[in-house]
Each structure stands twice: as C-alpha cells, then as structure tokens.
C-alpha cells in the first residue's frame, strides 16, 4: 500500500485490507501500475 499517499480514494480502498492482496491488485490495476 505504498501508493496510498498518491491518491486519497486509495486510502478508502485499502481500508478494506481484510480482502487482502485482491484489493491491492485491483487498485494497482486502476493506477496502471
């Protein structure tokens, strides 16, 4: 979640970190990482 500081909305997404890396993968795709 090192990218959480780049976009405020990602903080909300990572807030559901209980979902694990599935959430991380989804937000990274959205970022185009």
PDB file of C-alpha atoms in Angstrom:
ATOM      1  CA  UNK A   1       0.000   0.000   0.000  1.00  0.00           C
ATOM      2  CA  UNK A   2       2.931   2.330  -0.612  1.00  0.00           C
ATOM      3  CA  UNK A   3       0.868   4.123  -3.248  1.00  0.00           C
ATOM      4  CA  UNK A   4      -1.869   5.067  -0.754  1.00  0.00           C
ATOM      5  CA  UNK A   5      -0.395   8.572  -0.414  1.00  0.00           C
ATOM      6  CA  UNK A   6      -0.701   9.188  -4.144  1.00  0.00           C
ATOM      7  CA  UNK A   7      -4.490   9.148  -4.298  1.00  0.00           C
ATOM      8  CA  UNK A   8      -6.900   9.812  -1.386  1.00  0.00           C
ATOM      9  CA  UNK A   9      -9.501   7.364  -2.702  1.00  0.00           C
ATOM     10  CA  UNK A  10      -6.986   4.532  -2.455  1.00  0.00           C
ATOM     11  CA  UNK A  11      -6.924   5.013   1.295  1.00  0.00           C
ATOM     12  CA  UNK A  12     -10.607   4.070   1.261  1.00  0.00           C
ATOM     13  CA  UNK A  13      -9.910   1.010  -0.872  1.00  0.00           C
ATOM     14  CA  UNK A  14      -7.058  -0.159   1.329  1.00  0.00           C
ATOM     15  CA  UNK A  15      -9.361   0.405   4.291  1.00  0.00           C
ATOM     16  CA  UNK A  16     -10.871  -2.916   3.271  1.00  0.00           C
ATOM     17  CA  UNK A  17      -7.449  -4.542   3.541  1.00  0.00           C
ATOM     18  CA  UNK A  18      -9.192  -7.528   5.099  1.00  0.00           C
ATOM     19  CA  UNK A  19      -9.773  -8.579   1.493  1.00  0.00           C
ATOM     20  CA  UNK A  20      -6.034  -8.992   1.216  1.00  0.00           C
ATOM     21  CA  UNK A  21      -3.999  -8.671  -1.955  1.00  0.00           C
ATOM     22  CA  UNK A  22      -7.063  -8.967  -4.167  1.00  0.00           C
ATOM     23  CA  UNK A  23      -7.939  -5.379  -3.242  1.00  0.00           C
ATOM     24  CA  UNK A  24      -4.338  -4.300  -3.716  1.00  0.00           C
ATOM     25  CA  UNK A  25      -4.179  -5.890  -7.160  1.00  0.00           C
ATOM     26  CA  UNK A  26      -7.410  -4.159  -8.156  1.00  0.00           C
ATOM     27  CA  UNK A  27      -6.232  -0.708  -7.072  1.00  0.00           C
ATOM     28  CA  UNK A  28      -2.844  -1.214  -8.712  1.00  0.00           C
ATOM     29  CA  UNK A  29      -4.610  -2.088 -11.967  1.00  0.00           C
ATOM     30  CA  UNK A  30      -6.663   1.078 -11.639  1.00  0.00           C
ATOM     31  CA  UNK A  31      -3.452   3.051 -11.185  1.00  0.00           C
ATOM     32  CA  UNK A  32      -1.959   1.358 -14.199  1.00  0.00           C
ATOM     33  CA  UNK A  33       0.933   0.015 -12.148  1.00  0.00           C
TER      34      UNK A  33
END
